[in-house]
């Protein structure tokens, strides 16, 4: 079963715009991670935020975590055509087992 | 940069046949994971190994699926017999240890069961 739910399921924007994806989950977590997947490929780890952190940055990525609302958001600033991919949130509760959401499919049009 | 290797990349088989997928994790990674990803969905964990031992296989359909990691290095996932509903991407991932959070994924094996 999938704990996380991403919103929106699909997002289409123009190059240069910001993209925001949201993730909600159901149970308490140790950390939340975001992964990226290009079509037909494996997943690539983007960023990890721990349950005691509220915000984290990595390059053009900004992740927030609100444990009281059991939600997280991923912001990609100044998007590029190469950012076109599916983005998944994954929660880790115990034993380093990740539970993935259904993903947001992002298309960045040049 | 070290990568997780998987083979084959694509597999087409008929239902009731046996299929096997192979994964070679990043050298030194003690923890290995097999995930199944149905088209349009996120990956779901099938089995997790710590060295050669199974840590969790609660989501593995054990009547038809089996996984092994005999020497604690590479791993094989087998399906016998394959069913139409097994069509999916099978992803292997590895991490340094059970408490090292970042998982590194291989390119996956796309299975089509006809």
Coordinates of N, CA and C in Angstrom, one line a residue:
Chain A
X1 N 0.8 -1.2 0.0 CA 0.0 0.0 0.0 C 0.9 1.2 0.0
X2 N 0.4 2.4 -0.6 CA 1.2 3.6 -0.7 C 0.7 4.5 0.4
X3 N 1.6 5.0 1.2 CA 1.3 5.9 2.3 C 1.1 7.4 1.7
X4 N 2.0 7.8 0.8 CA 2.0 9.2 0.4 C 1.1 9.4 -0.8
X5 N 0.5 10.6 -0.9 CA -0.3 10.9 -2.0 C 0.3 12.3 -2.5
X6 N 0.6 12.3 -3.8 CA 1.1 13.5 -4.3 C 0.0 14.3 -5.0
X7 N 0.2 15.6 -5.0 CA -0.8 16.5 -5.6 C 0.0 17.7 -6.2
X8 N -0.2 18.0 -7.5 CA -1.2 17.4 -8.4 C -0.6 16.1 -9.0
X9 N -1.4 15.3 -9.6 CA -0.9 14.1 -10.3 C -0.1 14.5 -11.5
X10 N -0.4 15.6 -12.2 CA 0.3 16.0 -13.3 C 0.4 17.6 -13.3
X11 N 1.5 18.1 -13.8 CA 1.7 19.5 -13.8 C 2.5 19.9 -15.1
X12 N 2.0 20.9 -15.8 CA 2.6 21.4 -17.0 C 2.9 22.9 -16.8
X13 N 4.1 23.3 -17.0 CA 4.5 24.7 -16.9 C 5.5 25.1 -18.0
X14 N 5.7 26.4 -18.1 CA 6.7 26.9 -19.0 C 8.1 26.9 -18.3
X15 N 9.1 26.8 -19.2 CA 10.5 26.9 -18.7 C 10.6 28.3 -18.0
X16 N 11.3 28.3 -16.9 CA 11.5 29.5 -16.1 C 10.5 29.7 -15.0
X17 N 9.4 29.0 -15.1 CA 8.4 29.1 -14.0 C 8.8 28.2 -12.8
X18 N 8.2 28.4 -11.7 CA 8.4 27.5 -10.5 C 7.4 26.4 -10.5
X19 N 7.8 25.3 -10.0 CA 6.9 24.1 -9.9 C 6.8 23.7 -8.5
X20 N 5.6 23.5 -8.0 CA 5.3 23.1 -6.6 C 4.5 21.8 -6.6
X21 N 5.1 20.8 -5.9 CA 4.4 19.6 -5.7 C 4.2 19.3 -4.3
X22 N 3.0 18.7 -3.9 CA 2.7 18.5 -2.5 C 2.6 17.0 -2.3
X23 N 2.8 16.6 -1.0 CA 2.8 15.2 -0.6 C 2.1 15.1 0.7
X24 N 1.1 14.3 0.9 CA 0.5 14.0 2.2 C 0.7 12.6 2.6
X25 N 0.8 12.3 3.9 CA 1.1 11.0 4.3 C 0.2 10.7 5.6
X26 N 0.2 9.5 6.0 CA -0.8 9.1 7.1 C -0.2 8.8 8.4
X27 N 1.0 8.2 8.5 CA 1.5 7.8 9.8 C 2.7 8.7 10.2
X28 N 3.2 8.6 11.4 CA 4.4 9.3 11.8 C 5.6 8.8 11.1
X29 N 6.6 9.6 10.9 CA 7.7 9.3 10.0 C 9.0 9.6 10.7
X30 N 10.1 9.0 10.3 CA 11.5 9.4 10.7 C 12.0 10.5 9.7
X31 N 11.7 10.3 8.5 CA 12.2 11.3 7.5 C 11.3 11.1 6.2
X32 N 11.4 12.1 5.4 CA 10.7 12.1 4.1 C 11.7 12.5 3.0
X33 N 11.6 11.7 1.9 CA 12.5 11.9 0.9 C 11.8 12.2 -0.4
X34 N 12.4 12.9 -1.3 CA 11.9 13.2 -2.7 C 12.9 12.5 -3.7
X35 N 12.3 11.8 -4.6 CA 13.0 11.2 -5.7 C 12.5 11.6 -7.0
X36 N 13.3 11.6 -8.0 CA 12.9 11.9 -9.4 C 13.1 10.7 -10.3
X37 N 12.2 10.5 -11.3 CA 12.3 9.4 -12.2 C 12.1 9.9 -13.6
X38 N 13.1 9.8 -14.4 CA 12.9 10.1 -15.9 C 12.1 8.9 -16.5
X39 N 11.4 9.1 -17.5 CA 10.6 8.1 -18.1 C 11.3 6.8 -18.4
X40 N 10.8 5.7 -17.9 CA 11.4 4.4 -18.1 C 12.7 4.1 -17.4
X41 N 13.1 5.0 -16.5 CA 14.4 4.8 -15.8 C 14.2 4.6 -14.3
X42 N 15.3 4.4 -13.6 CA 15.3 4.2 -12.2 C 15.1 5.6 -11.5
X43 N 15.0 5.5 -10.2 CA 14.7 6.7 -9.4 C 16.1 7.3 -8.9
X44 N 16.1 8.6 -8.8 CA 17.3 9.3 -8.3 C 16.9 10.1 -7.1
X45 N 17.7 9.9 -6.0 CA 17.4 10.6 -4.8 C 17.7 12.1 -5.0
X46 N 16.8 13.0 -4.5 CA 16.9 14.4 -4.6 C 17.3 15.0 -3.3
X47 N 16.5 14.8 -2.3 CA 16.7 15.5 -1.0 C 15.9 14.7 0.1
X48 N 16.5 14.8 1.3 CA 15.9 14.1 2.5 C 15.7 15.2 3.5
X49 N 14.5 15.2 4.2 CA 14.2 16.1 5.3 C 13.8 15.2 6.5
X50 N 14.4 15.5 7.6 CA 14.1 14.7 8.8 C 12.8 15.2 9.5
X51 N 12.3 14.4 10.4 CA 11.0 14.8 11.0 C 11.2 16.0 11.9
X52 N 12.4 16.3 12.3 CA 12.6 17.5 13.2 C 13.0 18.8 12.4
X53 N 13.0 18.6 11.1 CA 13.4 19.8 10.3 C 12.1 20.3 9.6
X54 N 12.1 21.6 9.3 CA 10.9 22.2 8.7 C 11.2 22.6 7.2
X55 N 12.4 22.9 6.9 CA 12.7 23.3 5.5 C 14.2 23.0 5.2
X56 N 14.3 22.6 3.9 CA 15.7 22.3 3.4 C 15.9 22.7 2.0
X57 N 17.1 23.1 1.6 CA 17.3 23.6 0.3 C 18.5 22.8 -0.3
X58 N 18.4 22.6 -1.6 CA 19.5 22.0 -2.4 C 19.4 22.5 -3.8
X59 N 20.3 23.4 -4.1 CA 20.3 24.1 -5.4 C 19.0 24.8 -5.7
X60 N 18.3 24.4 -6.8 CA 17.0 25.0 -7.1 C 15.8 24.3 -6.4
X61 N 16.1 23.4 -5.5 CA 15.1 22.6 -4.8 C 14.9 23.2 -3.4
X62 N 13.6 23.3 -3.0 CA 13.3 23.7 -1.6 C 12.2 22.7 -1.2
X63 N 12.4 22.1 0.0 CA 11.5 21.2 0.5 C 11.0 21.7 1.9
X64 N 9.7 21.6 2.1 CA 9.2 21.9 3.5 C 8.5 20.7 4.0
X65 N 8.4 20.6 5.3 CA 7.8 19.5 6.0 C 7.0 20.1 7.2
X66 N 5.7 19.7 7.2 CA 4.8 20.1 8.3 C 4.3 18.8 8.9
X67 N 4.9 18.4 10.0 CA 4.5 17.1 10.6 C 3.1 17.2 11.3
X68 N 2.7 18.4 11.7 CA 1.4 18.5 12.3 C 0.3 18.2 11.2
X69 N 0.6 18.6 10.0 CA -0.4 18.4 8.9 C 0.0 17.1 8.1
X70 N 1.1 16.5 8.5 CA 1.5 15.3 7.7 C 1.6 15.6 6.2
X71 N 2.3 16.7 5.9 CA 2.5 17.1 4.5 C 3.8 17.6 4.3
X72 N 4.2 17.6 3.0 CA 5.5 18.1 2.5 C 5.3 18.7 1.2
X73 N 6.1 19.7 0.8 CA 6.1 20.2 -0.5 C 7.5 20.3 -1.1
X74 N 7.5 20.1 -2.4 CA 8.8 20.3 -3.2 C 8.6 21.4 -4.1
X75 N 9.5 22.4 -4.1 CA 9.5 23.5 -5.0 C 10.7 23.5 -5.8
X76 N 10.5 23.5 -7.1 CA 11.6 23.6 -8.1 C 11.5 25.0 -8.7
X77 N 12.6 25.8 -8.4 CA 12.6 27.2 -8.9 C 13.2 27.3 -10.3
X78 N 12.8 28.2 -11.1 CA 13.4 28.5 -12.4 C 13.5 27.2 -13.2
X79 N 12.4 26.5 -13.4 CA 12.4 25.2 -14.0 C 13.0 25.2 -15.4
X80 N 13.6 24.1 -15.8 CA 14.2 23.9 -17.1 C 13.5 22.7 -17.8
X81 N 13.6 22.6 -19.1 CA 13.0 21.5 -19.8 C 13.6 20.1 -19.3
X82 N 14.8 20.2 -18.9 CA 15.4 18.9 -18.3 C 14.8 18.5 -17.0
X83 N 14.0 19.3 -16.4 CA 13.4 18.9 -15.1 C 12.2 18.1 -15.4
X84 N 11.8 17.9 -16.6 CA 10.6 17.1 -17.0 C 10.9 15.6 -16.5
X85 N 10.0 15.2 -15.6 CA 10.2 13.8 -15.0 C 9.0 13.6 -14.1
X86 N 9.0 12.4 -13.5 CA 8.0 12.2 -12.4 C 8.7 12.4 -11.1
X87 N 8.0 12.9 -10.1 CA 8.6 13.2 -8.8 C 7.8 12.5 -7.7
X88 N 8.5 11.7 -6.9 CA 7.9 10.9 -5.9 C 8.3 11.3 -4.5
X89 N 7.4 11.4 -3.5 CA 7.8 11.5 -2.2 C 7.8 10.1 -1.6
X90 N 8.7 9.9 -0.6 CA 8.8 8.6 0.1 C 9.0 8.8 1.5
X91 N 8.2 8.1 2.4 CA 8.4 8.3 3.8 C 9.1 7.1 4.4
X92 N 9.9 7.3 5.4 CA 10.6 6.2 6.1 C 10.1 6.3 7.5
X93 N 9.5 5.1 7.9 CA 9.0 5.0 9.3 C 9.9 4.2 10.2
X94 N 10.4 3.1 9.7 CA 11.2 2.2 10.5 C 12.0 1.3 9.6
X95 N 13.2 1.0 10.0 CA 14.0 0.0 9.3 C 14.4 0.4 7.9
X96 N 14.5 1.7 7.6 CA 14.9 2.2 6.3 C 14.0 1.6 5.2
X97 N 12.7 1.3 5.5 CA 11.8 0.9 4.5 C 11.0 2.1 4.0
X98 N 11.1 2.4 2.7 CA 10.5 3.5 2.1 C 9.1 3.2 1.6
X99 N 8.1 4.1 1.8 CA 6.8 3.9 1.2 C 6.6 5.1 0.3
X100 N 6.4 4.8 -0.9 CA 6.3 5.9 -2.0 C 4.9 6.3 -2.2
X101 N 4.7 7.5 -2.6 CA 3.5 8.0 -3.1 C 3.3 7.7 -4.6
X102 N 2.2 8.2 -5.2 CA 1.9 7.9 -6.6 C 2.6 8.7 -7.6
X103 N 3.2 9.8 -7.1 CA 4.0 10.7 -8.0 C 3.3 11.8 -8.7
X104 N 4.0 12.8 -9.0 CA 3.6 14.0 -9.8 C 4.4 14.0 -11.1
X105 N 3.6 13.9 -12.2 CA 4.3 14.0 -13.5 C 4.4 15.4 -13.9
X106 N 5.7 15.9 -14.0 CA 6.0 17.3 -14.3 C 6.4 17.4 -15.8
X107 N 5.8 18.3 -16.5 CA 6.3 18.6 -17.9 C 6.7 20.1 -17.9
X108 N 7.9 20.4 -18.3 CA 8.4 21.7 -18.5 C 8.5 22.0 -19.9
X109 N 7.7 22.9 -20.4 CA 7.8 23.2 -21.9 C 8.8 24.3 -22.2
X110 N 9.6 24.1 -23.2 CA 10.7 25.1 -23.5 C 10.1 26.3 -24.2
Chain B
X1 N 31.1 7.1 -11.5 CA 30.3 6.9 -10.3 C 29.7 5.6 -10.3
X2 N 29.8 4.9 -9.1 CA 29.2 3.5 -9.0 C 27.7 3.5 -9.2
X3 N 27.2 2.5 -9.8 CA 25.8 2.4 -10.1 C 25.3 1.0 -9.7
X4 N 24.0 0.9 -9.5 CA 23.3 -0.4 -9.4 C 23.1 -0.9 -10.8
X5 N 23.5 -2.2 -11.0 CA 23.3 -2.8 -12.3 C 22.1 -3.8 -12.2
X6 N 21.3 -3.8 -13.3 CA 20.2 -4.7 -13.4 C 20.2 -5.3 -14.8
X7 N 19.8 -6.6 -14.9 CA 19.6 -7.2 -16.2 C 18.5 -8.3 -16.1
X8 N 17.8 -8.5 -17.2 CA 17.8 -7.7 -18.4 C 17.1 -6.4 -18.2
X9 N 17.2 -5.5 -19.2 CA 16.5 -4.3 -19.1 C 15.0 -4.4 -19.5
X10 N 14.8 -5.4 -20.4 CA 13.4 -5.6 -20.9 C 13.2 -7.1 -20.9
X11 N 12.0 -7.6 -20.6 CA 11.7 -9.0 -20.7 C 10.2 -9.2 -21.1
X12 N 10.0 -9.9 -22.2 CA 8.7 -10.3 -22.6 C 8.5 -11.8 -22.4
X13 N 7.5 -12.2 -21.8 CA 7.3 -13.6 -21.5 C 5.8 -13.9 -21.6
X14 N 5.5 -15.2 -21.7 CA 4.1 -15.6 -21.8 C 3.7 -16.0 -20.4
X15 N 2.4 -15.9 -20.1 CA 1.9 -16.3 -18.7 C 2.2 -17.7 -18.5
X16 N 2.5 -18.1 -17.3 CA 2.8 -19.4 -16.8 C 4.3 -19.7 -17.0
X17 N 5.0 -18.9 -17.7 CA 6.5 -19.1 -17.8 C 7.2 -18.6 -16.5
X18 N 8.4 -19.0 -16.4 CA 9.3 -18.5 -15.3 C 10.2 -17.4 -15.8
X19 N 10.4 -16.3 -15.0 CA 11.3 -15.2 -15.3 C 12.2 -15.0 -14.1
X20 N 13.4 -14.4 -14.4 CA 14.3 -14.1 -13.4 C 15.0 -12.8 -13.7
X21 N 15.2 -12.0 -12.7 CA 15.8 -10.7 -12.8 C 17.1 -10.7 -11.9
X22 N 18.1 -10.0 -12.3 CA 19.3 -10.0 -11.6 C 19.7 -8.5 -11.2
X23 N 20.3 -8.4 -10.0 CA 20.7 -7.1 -9.6 C 22.1 -7.2 -8.9
X24 N 22.9 -6.2 -9.3 CA 24.2 -6.1 -8.6 C 24.3 -4.7 -8.0
X25 N 24.3 -4.7 -6.7 CA 24.2 -3.4 -6.0 C 25.6 -2.7 -6.0
X26 N 25.6 -1.4 -5.6 CA 26.9 -0.7 -5.5 C 27.8 -1.4 -4.5
X27 N 29.1 -1.6 -4.9 CA 30.0 -2.3 -4.0 C 30.0 -1.7 -2.6
X28 N 29.9 -2.7 -1.6 CA 30.0 -2.3 -0.3 C 28.6 -2.0 0.4
X29 N 27.6 -1.9 -0.5 CA 26.2 -1.7 0.1 C 25.7 -3.0 0.7
X30 N 25.4 -2.9 2.0 CA 24.9 -4.1 2.7 C 23.4 -4.3 2.5
X31 N 22.7 -3.3 2.2 CA 21.2 -3.4 2.1 C 20.8 -3.4 0.7
X32 N 19.9 -4.3 0.3 CA 19.4 -4.4 -1.1 C 17.9 -4.5 -1.0
X33 N 17.3 -3.8 -2.0 CA 15.8 -3.8 -2.0 C 15.3 -4.1 -3.4
X34 N 14.2 -4.9 -3.5 CA 13.5 -5.1 -4.7 C 12.1 -4.4 -4.6
X35 N 11.8 -3.6 -5.6 CA 10.5 -2.9 -5.7 C 9.8 -3.3 -7.0
X36 N 8.5 -3.2 -7.0 CA 7.7 -3.3 -8.2 C 7.0 -2.0 -8.4
X37 N 7.0 -1.6 -9.6 CA 6.3 -0.3 -10.0 C 5.4 -0.5 -11.2
X38 N 4.1 -0.5 -10.9 CA 3.1 -0.6 -11.9 C 3.0 0.8 -12.6
X39 N 2.8 0.8 -13.9 CA 2.8 2.0 -14.7 C 1.9 3.0 -14.1
X40 N 2.4 4.2 -13.9 CA 1.6 5.3 -13.4 C 1.5 5.4 -11.9
X41 N 2.2 4.5 -11.2 CA 2.2 4.4 -9.8 C 3.6 4.5 -9.2
X42 N 3.7 4.7 -7.9 CA 5.0 4.7 -7.2 C 5.5 3.3 -7.0
X43 N 6.8 3.1 -6.7 CA 7.3 1.8 -6.4 C 6.8 1.3 -5.1
X44 N 6.6 -0.1 -5.0 CA 6.2 -0.8 -3.8 C 7.2 -1.8 -3.5
X45 N 7.6 -1.8 -2.2 CA 8.7 -2.7 -1.8 C 8.2 -4.1 -1.8
X46 N 9.0 -5.0 -2.4 CA 8.7 -6.4 -2.4 C 9.5 -7.1 -1.3
X47 N 10.8 -6.8 -1.3 CA 11.7 -7.5 -0.3 C 12.9 -6.7 0.0
X48 N 13.4 -6.8 1.2 CA 14.6 -6.0 1.7 C 15.6 -7.0 2.3
X49 N 16.8 -7.0 1.8 CA 17.9 -7.8 2.4 C 18.9 -7.0 3.2
X50 N 19.4 -7.5 4.2 CA 20.5 -7.0 4.9 C 21.6 -8.1 4.8
X51 N 22.6 -7.8 4.1 CA 23.6 -8.8 3.7 C 22.8 -9.9 3.0
X52 N 22.9 -11.2 3.5 CA 22.2 -12.3 2.8 C 20.9 -12.6 3.5
X53 N 20.5 -11.9 4.5 CA 19.3 -12.2 5.2 C 18.1 -11.3 4.8
X54 N 17.0 -11.9 4.8 CA 15.7 -11.1 4.4 C 15.3 -10.4 5.7
X55 N 15.2 -9.1 5.5 CA 14.7 -8.2 6.6 C 13.2 -8.1 6.6
X56 N 12.6 -7.9 5.3 CA 11.2 -7.8 5.2 C 10.8 -8.3 3.8
X57 N 9.9 -9.2 3.8 CA 9.3 -9.7 2.6 C 7.8 -9.9 2.7
X58 N 7.2 -9.0 3.5 CA 5.8 -9.1 3.8 C 4.9 -8.8 2.6
X59 N 5.4 -8.1 1.6 CA 4.7 -7.7 0.4 C 5.0 -8.6 -0.8
X60 N 5.9 -9.6 -0.6 CA 6.3 -10.5 -1.6 C 5.2 -11.6 -1.8
X61 N 4.6 -11.8 -2.9 CA 3.7 -12.9 -3.2 C 4.4 -14.2 -3.2
X62 N 4.5 -14.8 -2.1 CA 5.4 -16.0 -1.9 C 5.0 -17.2 -2.6
X63 N 3.7 -17.2 -3.1 CA 3.3 -18.4 -3.8 C 4.0 -18.5 -5.2
X64 N 4.4 -17.3 -5.7 CA 5.0 -17.3 -7.1 C 6.3 -16.5 -7.1
X65 N 6.6 -15.7 -6.2 CA 7.8 -14.9 -6.2 C 8.8 -15.5 -5.2
X66 N 10.1 -15.4 -5.6 CA 11.2 -15.8 -4.6 C 12.3 -14.8 -4.9
X67 N 13.1 -14.6 -3.8 CA 14.3 -13.7 -4.0 C 15.4 -14.3 -3.1
X68 N 16.6 -14.2 -3.6 CA 17.7 -14.6 -2.9 C 18.9 -13.7 -3.1
X69 N 19.8 -13.7 -2.1 CA 21.0 -12.9 -2.1 C 22.1 -13.8 -1.4
X70 N 22.5 -14.9 -2.0 CA 23.2 -16.0 -1.4 C 24.5 -15.5 -0.7
X71 N 25.3 -14.7 -1.4 CA 26.6 -14.3 -0.8 C 26.6 -12.9 -0.3
X72 N 25.4 -12.3 -0.2 CA 25.2 -11.0 0.4 C 25.7 -9.9 -0.6
X73 N 25.8 -10.3 -1.9 CA 26.3 -9.3 -2.9 C 25.1 -9.1 -3.9
X74 N 25.2 -9.8 -5.0 CA 24.1 -9.7 -6.0 C 22.9 -10.5 -5.6
X75 N 21.8 -10.2 -6.3 CA 20.5 -10.8 -5.9 C 19.8 -11.2 -7.2
X76 N 18.9 -12.2 -7.0 CA 18.0 -12.6 -8.1 C 16.6 -12.6 -7.6
X77 N 15.7 -12.1 -8.4 CA 14.2 -12.1 -8.1 C 13.6 -13.0 -9.2
X78 N 12.8 -14.0 -8.7 CA 12.2 -14.9 -9.7 C 10.7 -14.9 -9.6
X79 N 10.1 -15.1 -10.7 CA 8.6 -15.2 -10.7 C 8.3 -16.5 -11.4
X80 N 7.5 -17.4 -10.8 CA 7.2 -18.7 -11.4 C 5.9 -19.2 -10.8
X81 N 4.8 -19.3 -11.6 CA 4.6 -18.9 -12.9 C 4.2 -17.4 -13.0
X82 N 4.6 -16.7 -14.1 CA 4.2 -15.4 -14.3 C 2.8 -15.2 -14.7
X83 N 2.1 -14.2 -14.2 CA 0.8 -13.9 -14.5 C 0.7 -12.5 -15.2
X84 N -0.5 -12.3 -15.9 CA -0.6 -11.0 -16.7 C -0.4 -9.8 -15.8
X85 N -0.9 -9.9 -14.5 CA -0.8 -8.8 -13.6 C 0.6 -8.5 -13.1
X86 N 1.5 -9.4 -13.5 CA 2.9 -9.1 -13.0 C 3.6 -8.1 -13.9
X87 N 3.0 -7.7 -15.0 CA 3.6 -6.8 -15.9 C 3.8 -5.5 -15.2
X88 N 5.1 -5.1 -15.1 CA 5.5 -3.9 -14.3 C 7.0 -3.6 -14.5
X89 N 7.5 -2.6 -13.9 CA 8.9 -2.3 -13.8 C 9.4 -2.9 -12.5
X90 N 10.5 -3.7 -12.5 CA 11.0 -4.2 -11.3 C 12.4 -3.5 -11.0
X91 N 12.4 -2.8 -9.9 CA 13.5 -1.9 -9.6 C 14.3 -2.5 -8.4
X92 N 15.6 -2.4 -8.6 CA 16.5 -2.8 -7.5 C 17.2 -1.6 -6.9
X93 N 17.3 -1.5 -5.6 CA 18.0 -0.4 -5.0 C 19.0 -0.9 -3.9
X94 N 19.9 -0.1 -3.6 CA 20.8 -0.5 -2.5 C 21.2 0.7 -1.6
X95 N 21.6 0.4 -0.4 CA 22.0 1.5 0.5 C 23.2 0.9 1.3
X96 N 24.0 1.8 1.9 CA 25.2 1.4 2.6 C 24.8 0.5 3.7
X97 N 23.7 0.8 4.5 CA 23.3 0.0 5.6 C 21.9 0.2 5.9
X98 N 21.4 -0.5 6.9 CA 20.0 -0.5 7.2 C 19.6 0.9 7.7
X99 N 20.5 1.6 8.3 CA 20.1 2.9 8.8 C 20.7 4.1 8.0
X100 N 21.2 3.8 6.8 CA 21.6 4.8 5.9 C 20.5 5.1 4.9
X101 N 20.0 6.3 5.0 CA 18.6 6.5 4.4 C 18.6 6.6 2.9
X102 N 19.6 7.1 2.3 CA 19.6 7.3 0.8 C 19.7 5.9 0.1
X103 N 18.7 5.7 -0.8 CA 18.7 4.5 -1.6 C 19.1 4.8 -3.0
X104 N 20.0 4.0 -3.6 CA 20.4 4.2 -5.0 C 19.7 3.1 -5.9
X105 N 19.1 3.6 -6.9 CA 18.3 2.7 -7.7 C 19.0 2.4 -9.0
X106 N 18.7 1.1 -9.5 CA 19.2 0.7 -10.8 C 18.2 1.2 -11.8
X107 N 18.5 0.9 -13.1 CA 17.6 1.3 -14.2 C 16.3 0.6 -14.3
X108 N 16.2 -0.6 -13.7 CA 15.0 -1.4 -13.7 C 14.9 -2.4 -14.8
X109 N 14.0 -3.4 -14.6 CA 13.7 -4.3 -15.6 C 12.2 -4.2 -15.9
X110 N 11.9 -3.9 -17.2 CA 10.5 -3.8 -17.6 C 10.0 -5.1 -18.0
X111 N 9.0 -5.7 -17.3 CA 8.5 -7.0 -17.7 C 7.1 -6.9 -18.3
X112 N 6.9 -7.6 -19.4 CA 5.6 -7.6 -20.1 C 5.2 -9.1 -20.1
X113 N 4.1 -9.4 -19.5 CA 3.6 -10.8 -19.6 C 2.4 -10.8 -20.5
X114 N 2.5 -11.7 -21.5 CA 1.5 -11.8 -22.6 C 0.6 -13.0 -22.3

